[in-house]
Short mmCIF file of C-alpha atoms in Angstrom, two decimals:
data_model
loop_
_atom_site.label_atom_id
_atom_site.label_comp_id
_atom_site.label_asym_id
_atom_site.label_seq_id
_atom_site.Cartn_x
_atom_site.Cartn_y
_atom_site.Cartn_z
CA MET A 4 86.47 91.93 76.39
CA SER A 5 86.39 89.33 79.13
CA GLU A 6 85.77 90.51 82.73
CA PRO A 7 88.69 89.35 84.69
CA GLU A 8 87.71 87.91 88.21
CA SER A 9 88.37 90.05 91.17
CA SER A 10 88.58 89.27 94.90
CA VAL A 11 87.71 92.79 95.90
CA ASP A 12 84.93 92.97 98.38
CA THR A 13 82.11 95.03 96.51
CA THR A 14 79.08 93.48 98.49
CA GLU A 15 75.57 95.03 98.74
CA GLU A 16 75.89 98.28 96.64
CA SER A 17 77.92 96.69 94.05
CA VAL A 18 80.05 98.84 91.95
CA SER A 19 78.10 97.48 88.69
CA SER A 20 74.72 98.45 90.15
CA PRO A 21 73.54 102.13 90.01
CA THR A 22 75.46 104.16 92.67
CA PRO A 23 73.41 106.00 95.14
CA GLY A 24 74.44 109.70 94.98
CA THR A 25 73.80 110.95 98.65
CA ALA A 26 74.03 109.44 102.10
CA ALA A 27 70.23 109.59 102.34
CA ALA A 28 69.97 107.78 98.74
CA ALA A 29 72.31 105.19 100.01
CA GLN A 30 70.32 104.44 103.29
CA SER A 31 67.27 103.98 101.43
CA GLY A 32 69.04 102.08 98.60
CA LEU A 33 67.51 104.08 96.13
CA ASP A 34 69.25 106.00 93.27
CA THR A 35 67.87 109.57 93.24
CA GLY A 36 68.66 109.92 89.62
CA ALA A 37 69.47 113.35 90.35
CA ARG A 38 73.06 112.89 89.23
CA ALA A 39 74.46 110.40 86.71
CA ALA A 40 76.43 107.51 88.07
CA GLU A 41 77.61 105.66 85.13
CA PRO A 42 81.20 104.48 85.46
CA ILE A 43 83.46 106.84 83.61
CA ILE A 44 86.62 104.97 84.24
CA LYS A 45 87.07 101.08 84.41
CA SER A 46 90.01 99.52 85.74
CA ARG A 47 90.37 95.92 84.54
CA GLY A 48 93.30 93.77 86.13
CA ILE A 49 95.59 96.52 86.41
CA ASP A 50 99.30 95.33 87.51
CA VAL A 51 101.82 98.02 88.06
CA PHE A 52 105.58 97.15 88.40
CA TYR A 53 108.58 99.54 89.36
CA GLY A 54 111.18 97.26 87.81
CA ASP A 55 111.02 94.05 89.51
CA GLN A 56 108.73 95.42 92.19
CA GLN A 57 105.00 95.03 91.89
CA ALA A 58 103.23 97.85 93.07
CA LEU A 59 99.62 97.09 92.27
CA ARG A 60 98.06 93.58 91.81
CA ASP A 61 94.92 93.02 89.68
CA ILE A 62 93.15 96.22 90.18
CA THR A 63 89.59 96.18 88.86
CA MET A 64 87.13 98.72 89.84
CA ASP A 65 84.59 101.06 88.27
CA ILE A 66 84.84 104.85 89.08
CA PRO A 67 81.48 106.52 88.70
CA GLU A 68 80.92 109.71 86.76
CA LYS A 69 80.55 112.93 88.61
CA ARG A 70 81.11 111.70 92.25
CA VAL A 71 83.96 111.67 94.44
CA THR A 72 85.98 108.48 94.82
CA ALA A 73 88.43 108.19 97.76
CA LEU A 74 91.39 106.05 97.42
CA ILE A 75 92.71 105.35 101.09
CA GLY A 76 95.26 102.88 102.74
CA PRO A 77 98.57 102.81 104.48
CA SER A 78 101.62 104.10 103.22
CA GLY A 79 103.22 102.20 100.27
CA CYS A 80 99.74 100.32 99.35
CA GLY A 81 99.88 101.53 95.75
CA LYS A 82 96.78 104.23 96.05
CA SER A 83 98.86 107.07 94.54
CA THR A 84 100.28 104.66 91.94
CA PHE A 85 96.88 103.75 90.81
CA LEU A 86 95.78 107.54 90.73
CA ARG A 87 98.81 108.14 88.51
CA CYS A 88 97.72 105.16 86.20
CA ILE A 89 94.46 106.93 85.17
CA ASN A 90 96.06 109.79 83.39
CA ARG A 91 99.52 107.88 82.45
CA MET A 92 101.64 110.03 84.90
CA ASN A 93 103.62 106.84 85.50
CA ASP A 94 104.80 106.96 81.99
CA LEU A 95 107.18 109.63 83.30
CA ILE A 96 108.82 107.20 85.76
CA PRO A 97 111.21 105.06 83.32
CA ALA A 98 111.09 101.82 85.53
CA ALA A 99 107.18 101.81 85.63
CA ARG A 100 105.38 99.14 83.62
CA VAL A 101 101.50 99.01 83.53
CA GLU A 102 99.76 96.11 82.44
CA GLY A 103 95.93 95.47 82.34
CA GLU A 104 93.47 97.82 80.94
CA LEU A 105 92.29 101.28 82.11
CA LEU A 106 89.15 102.30 80.34
CA PHE A 107 88.61 106.01 80.13
CA SER A 108 84.80 106.51 78.22
CA GLU A 109 85.38 102.99 77.25
CA LYS A 110 88.92 103.67 75.66
CA ASN A 111 92.03 102.06 76.91
CA VAL A 112 94.22 104.82 77.82
CA TYR A 113 97.25 102.49 77.25
CA ASP A 114 96.41 101.92 73.79
CA ASP A 115 99.27 102.92 71.32
CA ASP A 116 97.07 105.76 69.67
CA VAL A 117 96.44 107.51 72.97
CA ASP A 118 98.27 110.83 73.13
CA PRO A 119 99.03 111.19 76.94
CA VAL A 120 99.29 114.84 76.76
CA ALA A 121 95.68 115.10 75.37
CA LEU A 122 94.47 112.46 77.86
CA ARG A 123 95.93 114.72 80.53
CA ARG A 124 93.65 117.57 79.38
CA LYS A 125 90.65 115.40 79.93
CA ILE A 126 92.02 114.16 83.23
CA GLY A 127 93.76 116.94 85.18
CA MET A 128 95.61 116.48 88.32
CA VAL A 129 96.16 118.52 91.62
CA PHE A 130 99.20 117.65 93.95
CA GLN A 131 99.94 117.42 97.52
CA GLN A 132 101.83 120.63 97.47
CA PRO A 133 100.41 123.68 95.68
CA ASN A 134 102.33 124.21 92.77
CA PRO A 135 101.22 127.42 90.94
CA PHE A 136 103.49 128.72 88.05
CA PRO A 137 105.64 131.70 88.90
CA LYS A 138 103.41 133.74 86.98
CA SER A 139 100.29 135.93 87.56
CA ILE A 140 97.04 134.43 88.91
CA TYR A 141 95.48 135.20 85.43
CA ASP A 142 98.35 133.54 83.74
CA ASN A 143 98.36 130.52 85.98
CA VAL A 144 94.55 129.70 84.96
CA ALA A 145 95.05 130.94 81.38
CA TYR A 146 98.15 129.01 80.67
CA GLY A 147 96.51 125.52 79.70
CA LEU A 148 94.09 127.23 77.71
CA LYS A 149 96.62 129.18 75.60
CA ILE A 150 98.44 126.07 74.87
CA GLN A 151 95.45 124.46 73.86
CA GLY A 152 94.98 127.27 71.33
CA TYR A 153 91.66 128.33 73.10
CA GLU A 154 89.75 130.69 70.74
CA GLY A 155 86.92 131.74 72.97
CA ASP A 156 86.68 134.70 75.64
CA LEU A 157 89.88 133.89 77.79
CA ASP A 158 88.99 136.50 80.38
CA ALA A 159 85.48 135.13 80.73
CA ARG A 160 86.81 131.41 81.04
CA VAL A 161 89.48 132.54 83.74
CA GLU A 162 86.63 134.14 85.56
CA GLU A 163 84.71 130.81 85.33
CA ALA A 164 87.44 128.70 86.63
CA LEU A 165 88.36 131.03 89.44
CA ARG A 166 84.66 131.13 90.44
CA GLY A 167 84.55 127.24 90.07
CA ALA A 168 87.41 126.98 92.39
CA ALA A 169 85.73 129.33 94.99
CA LEU A 170 88.67 131.92 94.56
CA TRP A 171 87.20 134.61 92.34
CA ASP A 172 85.96 136.93 95.09
CA GLU A 173 89.28 136.86 96.90
CA VAL A 174 91.42 137.50 93.75
CA LYS A 175 89.35 139.52 91.21
CA ASP A 176 91.09 142.71 92.15
CA GLN A 177 94.68 141.09 91.86
CA LEU A 178 94.61 139.00 88.77
CA ASP A 179 98.20 140.51 87.76
CA SER A 180 99.65 139.42 91.16
CA SER A 181 101.96 136.49 91.27
CA GLY A 182 100.32 133.14 92.14
CA LEU A 183 103.01 132.76 94.39
CA ASP A 184 101.76 135.61 96.78
CA LEU A 185 98.75 133.90 97.63
CA SER A 186 98.27 131.59 100.84
CA GLY A 187 98.88 127.98 100.87
CA GLY A 188 95.09 127.53 100.54
CA GLN A 189 94.70 130.00 97.99
CA GLN A 190 97.34 128.61 95.86
CA GLN A 191 95.88 125.17 96.13
CA ARG A 192 92.56 126.62 94.98
CA LEU A 193 94.39 128.42 92.12
CA CYS A 194 95.68 125.06 91.14
CA ILE A 195 92.21 123.67 91.02
CA ALA A 196 90.91 126.47 88.93
CA ARG A 197 93.96 125.61 86.49
CA ALA A 198 92.88 122.06 86.57
CA ILE A 199 89.19 123.03 85.92
CA ALA A 200 89.94 125.76 83.22
CA PRO A 201 90.30 123.43 80.16
CA ASP A 202 87.05 121.70 81.16
CA PRO A 203 88.38 118.15 82.08
CA GLU A 204 86.09 115.25 82.55
CA VAL A 205 87.97 113.94 85.70
CA ILE A 206 90.31 115.59 88.21
CA LEU A 207 92.62 113.44 90.16
CA MET A 208 93.89 114.77 93.55
CA ASP A 209 96.86 113.40 95.30
CA GLU A 210 96.45 114.38 99.03
CA PRO A 211 95.25 117.97 98.04
CA ALA A 212 94.81 119.18 101.54
CA SER A 213 97.57 117.53 103.49
CA ALA A 214 99.68 120.64 103.37
CA LEU A 215 97.03 123.07 104.49
CA ASP A 216 95.68 124.31 107.71
CA PRO A 217 92.19 123.27 109.17
CA VAL A 218 90.55 126.26 107.56
CA ALA A 219 92.12 126.03 104.12
CA THR A 220 91.31 122.17 104.29
CA SER A 221 87.73 122.63 104.90
CA GLN A 222 87.45 125.22 101.86
CA ILE A 223 89.15 122.46 99.81
CA GLU A 224 86.89 119.90 100.86
CA ASP A 225 83.73 122.04 100.24
CA LEU A 226 85.13 122.80 97.06
CA ILE A 227 85.58 119.19 96.03
CA SER A 228 81.93 118.57 96.74
CA ASP A 229 81.03 121.40 94.65
CA ILE A 230 83.24 120.52 91.60
CA SER A 231 81.90 116.88 91.81
CA GLU A 232 78.60 118.23 90.47
CA GLU A 233 80.35 118.80 86.93
CA PHE A 234 83.58 116.75 87.17
CA THR A 235 84.40 113.19 88.29
CA VAL A 236 86.85 113.57 91.38
CA VAL A 237 89.29 110.86 92.30
CA ILE A 238 91.26 111.75 95.57
CA VAL A 239 93.89 109.92 97.42
CA THR A 240 93.93 110.96 101.04
CA HIS A 241 95.77 109.71 104.39
CA ASN A 242 92.98 111.17 106.23
CA MET A 243 90.29 108.82 106.60
CA GLN A 244 87.86 111.34 108.25
CA GLN A 245 88.29 113.33 104.82
CA ALA A 246 87.47 110.48 102.85
CA ALA A 247 84.47 109.84 104.99
CA ARG A 248 83.34 113.48 104.79
CA ILE A 249 83.76 114.14 100.95
CA SER A 250 83.60 111.09 99.19
CA ASP A 251 80.66 108.99 97.72
CA LYS A 252 82.63 105.70 97.21
CA THR A 253 85.82 104.70 98.85
CA ALA A 254 88.37 102.14 97.66
CA VAL A 255 90.77 100.61 100.45
CA PHE A 256 94.15 99.66 99.22
CA LEU A 257 96.08 97.61 101.55
CA THR A 258 99.76 96.78 101.56
CA GLY A 259 100.97 94.62 98.88
CA GLY A 260 99.26 96.79 96.25
CA GLU A 261 95.93 94.98 96.71
CA LEU A 262 92.54 96.58 96.51
CA VAL A 263 90.69 94.86 99.48
CA GLU A 264 87.27 96.57 99.47
CA PHE A 265 85.40 99.18 97.14
CA ASN A 266 82.04 100.28 98.27
CA ASP A 267 79.82 103.32 99.15
CA THR A 268 81.71 105.39 101.63
CA GLU A 269 79.02 104.98 104.31
CA LYS A 270 79.06 101.12 104.01
CA ILE A 271 83.08 101.37 104.30
CA PHE A 272 83.01 103.59 107.38
CA GLU A 273 79.99 101.69 109.33
CA ASN A 274 80.19 98.40 108.29
CA PRO A 275 82.82 97.35 106.16
CA SER A 276 82.59 93.78 104.82
CA ASN A 277 86.35 92.86 104.93
CA GLN A 278 87.94 92.40 108.51
CA ARG A 279 91.27 93.69 107.27
CA VAL A 280 89.54 97.01 106.12
CA GLU A 281 87.94 97.12 109.54
CA ASP A 282 91.25 96.79 111.52
CA TYR A 283 92.80 99.35 109.07
CA ILE A 284 90.25 102.16 109.59
CA THR A 285 89.82 101.64 113.29
CA GLY A 286 93.61 101.88 113.61
CA LYS A 287 94.36 98.40 114.66
CA PHE A 288 97.02 98.42 112.18
CA GLY A 289 98.73 100.55 109.65
CA MET B 29 98.66 97.16 118.24
CA PRO B 30 98.41 100.97 117.26
CA ARG B 31 96.14 103.20 119.22
CA ASN B 32 96.60 101.13 122.52
CA GLU B 33 95.35 103.96 124.77
CA TYR B 34 92.22 104.30 122.55
CA GLN B 35 91.65 100.40 122.59
CA SER B 36 92.16 100.41 126.42
CA GLU B 37 89.26 103.22 126.67
CA LEU B 38 87.16 101.37 124.60
CA ALA B 39 87.63 98.14 126.85
CA ALA B 40 87.14 100.26 129.94
CA LEU B 41 83.99 101.72 128.60
CA ARG B 42 82.62 98.28 127.92
CA ALA B 43 83.50 97.06 131.52
CA ASP B 44 81.95 100.35 133.07
CA VAL B 45 78.73 100.05 131.22
CA VAL B 46 78.53 96.44 132.54
CA SER B 47 79.31 97.62 135.95
CA MET B 48 76.63 100.19 135.79
CA SER B 49 74.20 97.29 134.76
CA GLU B 50 75.00 95.22 137.64
CA LEU B 51 74.34 98.37 140.01
CA VAL B 52 71.06 98.96 138.50
CA ALA B 53 70.18 95.26 138.73
CA GLU B 54 71.30 95.39 142.50
CA ARG B 55 68.99 98.30 142.91
CA LEU B 56 66.10 96.67 141.11
CA GLN B 57 66.48 93.58 143.25
CA MET B 58 66.45 95.83 146.37
CA ALA B 59 63.16 97.55 145.20
CA LEU B 60 61.71 94.01 144.48
CA THR B 61 62.71 92.90 147.99
CA ALA B 62 61.32 96.25 149.58
CA LEU B 63 57.91 95.47 147.89
CA GLU B 64 58.00 91.96 149.02
CA ASP B 65 58.76 92.92 152.57
CA SER B 66 57.03 96.43 152.88
CA ASP B 67 60.74 97.42 153.96
CA GLU B 68 60.59 101.04 154.01
CA VAL B 69 64.32 101.56 154.81
CA LEU B 70 65.39 99.30 151.95
CA ALA B 71 62.94 101.32 149.83
CA ASP B 72 64.39 104.52 150.85
CA ARG B 73 67.96 103.31 149.99
CA VAL B 74 66.77 102.65 146.52
CA ILE B 75 65.19 106.04 146.16
CA THR B 76 68.30 107.95 147.64
CA GLY B 77 70.60 105.97 145.66
CA ASP B 78 69.37 107.17 142.31
CA SER B 79 71.33 110.05 142.20
CA ASP B 80 74.53 107.71 142.11
CA ILE B 81 73.17 106.06 139.00
CA ASN B 82 72.43 109.59 137.44
CA GLN B 83 75.96 110.75 138.29
CA LEU B 84 77.25 107.37 136.62
CA TYR B 85 75.14 107.81 133.61
CA LEU B 86 76.35 111.37 132.81
CA GLU B 87 80.05 110.32 133.53
CA LEU B 88 79.58 107.37 130.73
CA GLU B 89 77.88 109.67 128.60
CA LYS B 90 80.65 112.14 128.51
CA ARG B 91 83.10 109.34 127.80
CA CYS B 92 81.13 108.26 124.65
CA THR B 93 81.02 111.93 123.51
CA ASP B 94 84.70 112.46 124.34
CA LEU B 95 85.61 109.26 122.47
CA ILE B 96 83.41 110.25 119.34
CA ALA B 97 84.90 113.82 119.41
CA LEU B 98 88.56 113.15 119.84
CA GLN B 99 88.97 109.46 118.43
CA GLN B 100 86.52 109.70 115.38
CA PRO B 101 85.61 105.92 115.83
CA VAL B 102 84.40 104.25 112.58
CA ALA B 103 82.96 100.97 111.85
CA GLY B 104 82.75 98.51 114.71
CA ASP B 105 84.23 100.85 117.23
CA LEU B 106 81.53 103.44 116.09
CA ARG B 107 78.71 101.01 116.45
CA PHE B 108 80.02 99.96 119.92
CA ILE B 109 79.98 103.63 121.15
CA ALA B 110 76.85 104.35 119.67
CA ALA B 111 75.30 101.28 121.01
CA SER B 112 76.79 102.15 124.52
CA PHE B 113 75.50 105.56 124.41
CA LYS B 114 71.88 104.27 124.00
CA ILE B 115 72.19 101.47 126.58
CA ILE B 116 73.24 103.76 129.30
CA THR B 117 70.04 105.67 128.74
CA ASP B 118 68.19 102.39 129.06
CA LEU B 119 69.95 101.56 132.26
CA GLU B 120 69.33 105.01 133.71
CA ARG B 121 65.52 104.57 133.02
CA ILE B 122 65.36 101.07 134.51
CA ALA B 123 66.97 102.70 137.69
CA ASP B 124 64.28 105.30 137.54
CA LEU B 125 61.75 102.67 137.41
CA ALA B 126 63.35 100.90 140.30
CA THR B 127 62.91 104.05 142.13
CA ASN B 128 59.26 104.03 141.40
CA LEU B 129 59.04 100.49 142.81
CA GLY B 130 60.63 101.90 145.94
CA GLY B 131 58.10 104.41 146.20
CA TYR B 132 55.18 101.94 145.92
CA ALA B 133 56.98 99.69 148.49
CA LYS B 134 56.71 102.66 150.95
CA ARG B 135 53.09 103.09 150.52
CA ALA B 136 52.16 99.22 150.67
CA GLU B 137 50.19 98.07 153.33
CA ASN B 138 49.73 94.31 152.93
CA ASN B 139 49.64 92.37 149.78
CA VAL B 140 46.07 92.97 148.81
CA PHE B 141 46.48 90.90 145.76
CA PRO B 142 47.93 87.52 146.91
CA SER B 143 47.17 85.92 143.56
CA VAL B 144 49.39 88.53 141.63
CA ASP B 145 53.03 87.30 141.90
CA ILE B 146 54.92 90.51 141.51
CA GLN B 147 58.07 88.94 142.50
CA ARG B 148 57.86 86.38 139.39
CA LEU B 149 57.37 89.31 137.25
CA GLY B 150 60.36 91.38 138.93
CA GLU B 151 62.59 88.06 138.43
CA GLU B 152 61.75 87.90 134.83
CA THR B 153 62.79 91.47 134.32
CA LEU B 154 66.06 91.09 135.99
CA SER B 155 66.71 87.85 134.10
CA MET B 156 65.99 89.82 130.93
CA LEU B 157 68.38 92.59 131.91
CA SER B 158 71.06 90.08 132.68
CA LEU B 159 70.64 88.24 129.54
CA ALA B 160 70.66 91.51 127.36
CA MET B 161 74.09 92.65 129.25
CA GLU B 162 75.65 89.40 128.60
CA ALA B 163 74.66 89.81 124.79
CA TYR B 164 76.34 93.22 124.94
CA GLU B 165 79.44 92.11 127.09
CA THR B 166 80.08 88.79 125.12
CA ARG B 167 78.74 90.05 121.62
CA ASP B 168 76.52 87.04 121.42
CA ARG B 169 73.68 87.69 118.93
CA GLY B 170 71.69 84.71 119.90
CA LEU B 171 71.07 86.36 123.17
CA CYS B 172 69.69 89.39 121.61
CA TYR B 173 66.92 87.52 120.09
CA ALA B 174 66.36 85.58 123.17
CA VAL B 175 65.62 88.74 125.22
CA ASP B 176 63.21 89.82 122.65
CA GLU B 177 61.38 86.42 122.84
CA ARG B 178 61.25 86.70 126.60
CA ASP B 179 59.71 90.13 126.42
CA ASP B 180 56.65 88.48 124.73
CA ASP B 181 56.24 86.27 127.80
CA LEU B 182 56.59 88.92 130.33
CA ASP B 183 54.13 90.99 128.36
CA ALA B 184 51.61 88.19 128.54
CA LEU B 185 52.31 87.87 132.31
CA CYS B 186 51.77 91.42 133.04
CA GLU B 187 48.52 91.47 130.90
CA VAL B 188 47.15 88.44 133.21
CA ALA B 189 48.26 90.26 136.36
CA SER B 190 46.56 93.64 135.23
CA ASP B 191 43.47 91.71 134.34
CA THR B 192 43.48 90.00 137.82
CA VAL B 193 43.64 93.22 139.62
CA VAL B 194 40.89 94.81 137.45
CA ARG B 195 38.67 91.81 138.00
CA GLU B 196 39.19 91.92 141.63
CA LEU B 197 38.36 95.62 141.65
CA ILE B 198 34.99 94.90 139.79
CA GLU B 199 34.17 91.96 142.05
CA SER B 200 35.09 93.59 145.05
CA ASP B 201 32.35 94.38 147.86
CA ARG B 202 34.35 96.46 150.08
CA ALA B 203 32.47 99.01 152.50
CA ASP B 204 32.55 102.64 151.59
CA ASP B 205 35.22 103.42 154.24
CA GLU B 206 37.58 100.84 152.73
CA ILE B 207 37.18 101.77 148.96
CA GLU B 208 39.30 104.79 148.94
CA ALA B 209 42.45 102.71 150.50
CA PHE B 210 41.69 99.85 148.10
CA MET B 211 41.58 102.04 145.02
CA ALA B 212 44.99 103.40 146.11
CA ASP B 213 46.23 99.98 146.32
CA VAL B 214 44.67 99.06 142.75
CA SER B 215 46.51 101.89 141.20
CA ARG B 216 49.55 101.09 142.94
CA PHE B 217 49.58 97.61 141.81
CA LEU B 218 48.65 98.54 138.04
CA LEU B 219 51.67 101.29 138.10
CA THR B 220 54.03 98.26 139.53
CA ILE B 221 52.82 96.13 136.83
CA ARG B 222 53.31 98.49 134.16
CA ASP B 223 56.93 99.59 135.43
CA LEU B 224 57.91 96.11 135.50
CA GLU B 225 56.76 95.70 131.90
CA ARG B 226 58.69 98.80 130.99
CA ILE B 227 61.82 97.39 132.35
CA GLY B 228 61.46 94.41 130.04
CA ASP B 229 60.85 96.83 127.26
CA HIS B 230 64.29 98.68 128.28
CA ALA B 231 65.99 95.10 128.18
CA VAL B 232 64.86 94.52 124.66
CA ASN B 233 66.22 98.00 123.77
CA ILE B 234 69.51 96.94 125.29
CA ALA B 235 69.44 93.62 123.33
CA ALA B 236 68.41 95.71 120.11
CA ARG B 237 71.29 98.04 120.50
CA SER B 238 73.74 95.17 121.07
CA LEU B 239 72.58 93.45 117.95
CA TYR B 240 73.18 96.66 116.01
CA MET B 241 76.82 96.70 117.74
CA ILE B 242 77.32 93.11 116.85
CA GLU B 243 76.51 92.80 113.25
CA ASN B 244 75.16 96.22 112.24
CA ASN B 245 71.66 94.60 112.31
CA ASP B 246 68.83 96.82 113.19
CA GLU B 247 66.10 94.33 113.22
CA LEU B 248 65.02 94.51 116.70
CA LEU B 249 64.96 98.26 116.76
CA TYR B 250 61.74 98.14 115.04
#
């Protein structure tokens, strides 16, 4: 496969080089080696069209494994569209058409032999509005496992997922209560527990904290950092400070569906290479 | 342009830091004149006026912290505010050193070391301060390096001046009843030279922070 050329600015700590895992490591330019950083997702010249309208243009980037990658940009720039390309959620939109290659563990997810449902078990998703099923807390988490025909210890797995989502201590005595009875922040953590229960490799998050208050937001942010020890997280956020706080890498999309700069988050927010990115993140437009 | 008020606050901060530097330069010039003319009244004005500079410093410091807390600046804006935050500290320290010079002026009797040209050293520091602030105001990277180079010249001049004072001390054949006053003059001169040299160092700090602000370059900070 040939590597398509890209105009994306990835100067200095290039996406193709080993990716520093922490701010300190990024500063020293060293890879601590403590956490793997090989790309798990490779986008190669992805174009997306909604009918005649082109929503994404030639997106080429590598998303590192077990890191948090933030996608930021003004409304309509295509960042959510790109997120949805990763687990083929755009298949659900009849007019949507995807061109190019989206490699997950080196396999193009748009190949004919890929089952989107199976793919989404590997690449889970958390949405902007918490959307628990109208079922018990327990069943919300166990639901996906049951569908998969999980044969292990279901109770243990549910507890593990709820602990992983930092919710267990708050709900362990009310597992039979409805998930809808929880607060907004708890509901979102329940959705995260539901997403991590089938043990996916990647979790996509589309503005997961934008409907939450500051305390619940900070709990979700802490949780994202924690789960990135085990999972690759790709998050779309309108909150640039949130991207700066929680992500290792940041991709900046600008109007027209263009990926303008992709680099270490520290680099993006301290000294971006691209003037349009500087203007966007300092609020001069957008 | 969105965030108009924020952009106005950044522009006002830059203008007010420059104004502070002009006030500090004015005080430094007054202190040098007081030294030259042994003018106690002028020296007192420098000393009592330092509280104004301190007040201005605290006000600008608060504006920097408010901008960081309320506007969450990033990228070039963040570097500008971080640099301004550090630069006002250097300006405040220069004003303190000008106050020291005012104190030396009040104790000066006569120019006992005519071969040491304090005014020349003073003019050099004023010029470096002016250049450093021009670099900050106009975002001129070349001026940042120019200030750094000028500091080598100032250091050399200060070293020669100190050596001259010490040599005259060693070669002095003053009578016992004069030696105490002479020793006081020597230490005052050495402190004056040291303070001027430090003002040059603060000017370099300002240039270094300006270079960081302009292009994220920390080369002059080390």
